[in-house]
Backbone as a ProteinNet text record, in pm:
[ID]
protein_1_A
[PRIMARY]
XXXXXXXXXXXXXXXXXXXXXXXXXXXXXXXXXXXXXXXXXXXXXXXXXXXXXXXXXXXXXXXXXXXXXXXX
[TERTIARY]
4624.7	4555.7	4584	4587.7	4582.9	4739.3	4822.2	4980.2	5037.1	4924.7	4951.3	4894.6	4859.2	4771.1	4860.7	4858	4990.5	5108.6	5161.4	5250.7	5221.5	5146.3	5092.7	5072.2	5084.2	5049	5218.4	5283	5413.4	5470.4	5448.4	5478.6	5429.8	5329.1	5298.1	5299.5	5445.8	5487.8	5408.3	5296.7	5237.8	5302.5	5313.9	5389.3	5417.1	5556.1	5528.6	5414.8	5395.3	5298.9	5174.1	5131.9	4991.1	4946.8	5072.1	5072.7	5068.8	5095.8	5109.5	5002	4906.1	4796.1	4681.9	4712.6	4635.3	4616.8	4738.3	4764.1	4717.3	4704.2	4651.7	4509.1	4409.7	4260.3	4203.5	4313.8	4238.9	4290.5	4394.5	4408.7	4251.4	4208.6	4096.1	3951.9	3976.2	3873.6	3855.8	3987.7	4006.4	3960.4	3977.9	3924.1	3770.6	3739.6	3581.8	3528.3	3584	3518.5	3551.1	3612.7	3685.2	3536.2	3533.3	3449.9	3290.2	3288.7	3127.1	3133.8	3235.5	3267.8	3248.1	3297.8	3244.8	3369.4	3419	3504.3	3572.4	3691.5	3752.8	3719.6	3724.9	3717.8	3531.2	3461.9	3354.7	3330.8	3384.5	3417.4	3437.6	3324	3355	3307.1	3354	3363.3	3206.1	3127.5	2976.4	2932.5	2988.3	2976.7	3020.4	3161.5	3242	3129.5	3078.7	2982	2894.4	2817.8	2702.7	2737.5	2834	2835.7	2973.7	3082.8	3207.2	3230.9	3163.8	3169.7	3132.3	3033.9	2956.8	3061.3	3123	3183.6	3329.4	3399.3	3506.4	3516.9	3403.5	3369	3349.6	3298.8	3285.2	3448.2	3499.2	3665.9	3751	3683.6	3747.9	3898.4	3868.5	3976.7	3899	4023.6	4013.9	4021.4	4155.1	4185.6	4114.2	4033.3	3983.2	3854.6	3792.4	3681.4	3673.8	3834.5	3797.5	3823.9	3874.4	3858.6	3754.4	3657.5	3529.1	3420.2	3459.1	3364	3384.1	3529.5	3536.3	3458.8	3453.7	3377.3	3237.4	3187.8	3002.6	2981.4
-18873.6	-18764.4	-18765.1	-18893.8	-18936.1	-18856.8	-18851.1	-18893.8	-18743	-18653	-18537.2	-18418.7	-18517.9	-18439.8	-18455.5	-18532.5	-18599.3	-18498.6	-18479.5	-18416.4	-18311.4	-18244.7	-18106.1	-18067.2	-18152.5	-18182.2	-18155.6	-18219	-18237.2	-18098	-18000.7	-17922.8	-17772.3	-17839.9	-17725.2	-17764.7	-17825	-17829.3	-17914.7	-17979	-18056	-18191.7	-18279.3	-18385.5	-18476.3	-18580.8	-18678.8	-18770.6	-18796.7	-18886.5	-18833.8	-18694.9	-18672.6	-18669.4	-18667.6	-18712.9	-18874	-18975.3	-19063.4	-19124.8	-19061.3	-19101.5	-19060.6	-18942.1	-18938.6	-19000.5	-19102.6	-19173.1	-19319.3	-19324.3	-19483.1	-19485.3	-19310.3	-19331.3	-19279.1	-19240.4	-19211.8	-19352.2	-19443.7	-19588.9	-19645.9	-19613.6	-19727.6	-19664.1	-19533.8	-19473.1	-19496.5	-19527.9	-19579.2	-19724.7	-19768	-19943.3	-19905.4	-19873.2	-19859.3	-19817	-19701.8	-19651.8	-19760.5	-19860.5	-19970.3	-20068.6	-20100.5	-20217.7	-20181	-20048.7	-19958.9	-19942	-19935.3	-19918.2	-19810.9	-19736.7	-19598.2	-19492.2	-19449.5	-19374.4	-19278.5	-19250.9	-19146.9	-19002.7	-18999.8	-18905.4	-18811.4	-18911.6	-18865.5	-18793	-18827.3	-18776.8	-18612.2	-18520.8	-18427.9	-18372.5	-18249.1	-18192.1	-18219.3	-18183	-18226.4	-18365.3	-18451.7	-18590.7	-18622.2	-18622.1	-18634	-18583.8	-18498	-18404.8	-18474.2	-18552.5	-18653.2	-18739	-18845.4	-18974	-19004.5	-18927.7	-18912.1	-18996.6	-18886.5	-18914.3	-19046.7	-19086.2	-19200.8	-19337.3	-19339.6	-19407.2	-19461.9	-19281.6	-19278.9	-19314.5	-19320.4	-19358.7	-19513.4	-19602.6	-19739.8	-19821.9	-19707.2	-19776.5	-19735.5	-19649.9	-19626.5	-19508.9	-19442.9	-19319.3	-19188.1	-19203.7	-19086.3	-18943.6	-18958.2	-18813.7	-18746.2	-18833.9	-18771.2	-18734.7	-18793.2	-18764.4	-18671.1	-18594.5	-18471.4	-18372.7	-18378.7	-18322.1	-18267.7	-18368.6	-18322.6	-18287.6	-18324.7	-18242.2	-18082.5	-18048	-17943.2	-17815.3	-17900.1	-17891.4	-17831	-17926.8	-17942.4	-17810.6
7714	7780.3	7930.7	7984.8	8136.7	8159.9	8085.4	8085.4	8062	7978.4	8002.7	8085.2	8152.9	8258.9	8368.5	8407.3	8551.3	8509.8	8353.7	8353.9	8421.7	8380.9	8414.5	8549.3	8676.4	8791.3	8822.5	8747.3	8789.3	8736.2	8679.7	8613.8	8706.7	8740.6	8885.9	9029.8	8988.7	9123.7	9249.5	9220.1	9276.1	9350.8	9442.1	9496.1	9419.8	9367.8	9324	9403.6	9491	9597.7	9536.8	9536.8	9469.1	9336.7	9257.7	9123.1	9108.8	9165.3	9136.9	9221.9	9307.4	9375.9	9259.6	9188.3	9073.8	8957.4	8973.3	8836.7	8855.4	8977.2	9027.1	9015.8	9078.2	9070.4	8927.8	8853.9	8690.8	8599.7	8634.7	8612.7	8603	8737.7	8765.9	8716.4	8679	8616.1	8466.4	8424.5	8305.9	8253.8	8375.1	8305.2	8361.2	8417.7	8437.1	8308.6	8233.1	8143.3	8066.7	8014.3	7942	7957.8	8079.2	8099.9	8017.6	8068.9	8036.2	7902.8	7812.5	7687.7	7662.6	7752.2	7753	7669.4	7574.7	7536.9	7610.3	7657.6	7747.2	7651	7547.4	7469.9	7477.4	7530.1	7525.4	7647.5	7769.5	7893.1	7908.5	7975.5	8019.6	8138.6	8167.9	8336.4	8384.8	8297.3	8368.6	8326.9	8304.9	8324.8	8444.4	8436.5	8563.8	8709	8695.5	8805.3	8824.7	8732.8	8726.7	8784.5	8725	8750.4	8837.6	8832.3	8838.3	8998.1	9077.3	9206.4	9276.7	9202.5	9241.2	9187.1	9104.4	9016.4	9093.4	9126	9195.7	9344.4	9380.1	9560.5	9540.6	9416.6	9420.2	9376.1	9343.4	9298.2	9356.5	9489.1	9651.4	9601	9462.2	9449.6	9521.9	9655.1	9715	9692.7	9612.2	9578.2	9444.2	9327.7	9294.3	9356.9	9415	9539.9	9583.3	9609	9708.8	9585.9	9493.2	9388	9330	9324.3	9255.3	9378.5	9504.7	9580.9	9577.9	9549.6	9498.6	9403.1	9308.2	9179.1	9208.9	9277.4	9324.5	9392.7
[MASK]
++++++++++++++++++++++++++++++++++++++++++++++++++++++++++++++++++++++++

């Protein structure tokens, strides 16, 4: 899912540098949900909105940060 998403980043023309800055803070979003035993599959846009931010500011990913301040 992670892997076709990045594609998709890359597919609209987006930076390798910001694609691969995205692939490092959804990495670490990934073992978080790992540790929490939390299923990626269960994961959606108003989760992310809930907890997302708070989560992504303690595993210091920037760029999804400004992402979801977006969102809000």
């Amino acid at each position: 899912l992670v892997n076709e998403y990045l594609e998709h980043l890359l597919d609209r023309n987006y930076s390798p540098q910001t694609v691969r800055a995205y692939g490092f803070d959804l990495l670490a979003f990934c073992r978080w949900l790992l540790s929490e035993q939390i299923a990626l599959q269960s994961v959606d846009t108003a989760t992310l909105l809930v907890i997302g931010q708070r989560v992504f500011e303690d595993l210091g990913c920037t760029v999804v940060i400004e992402v979801l301040a977006k969102e809000s």
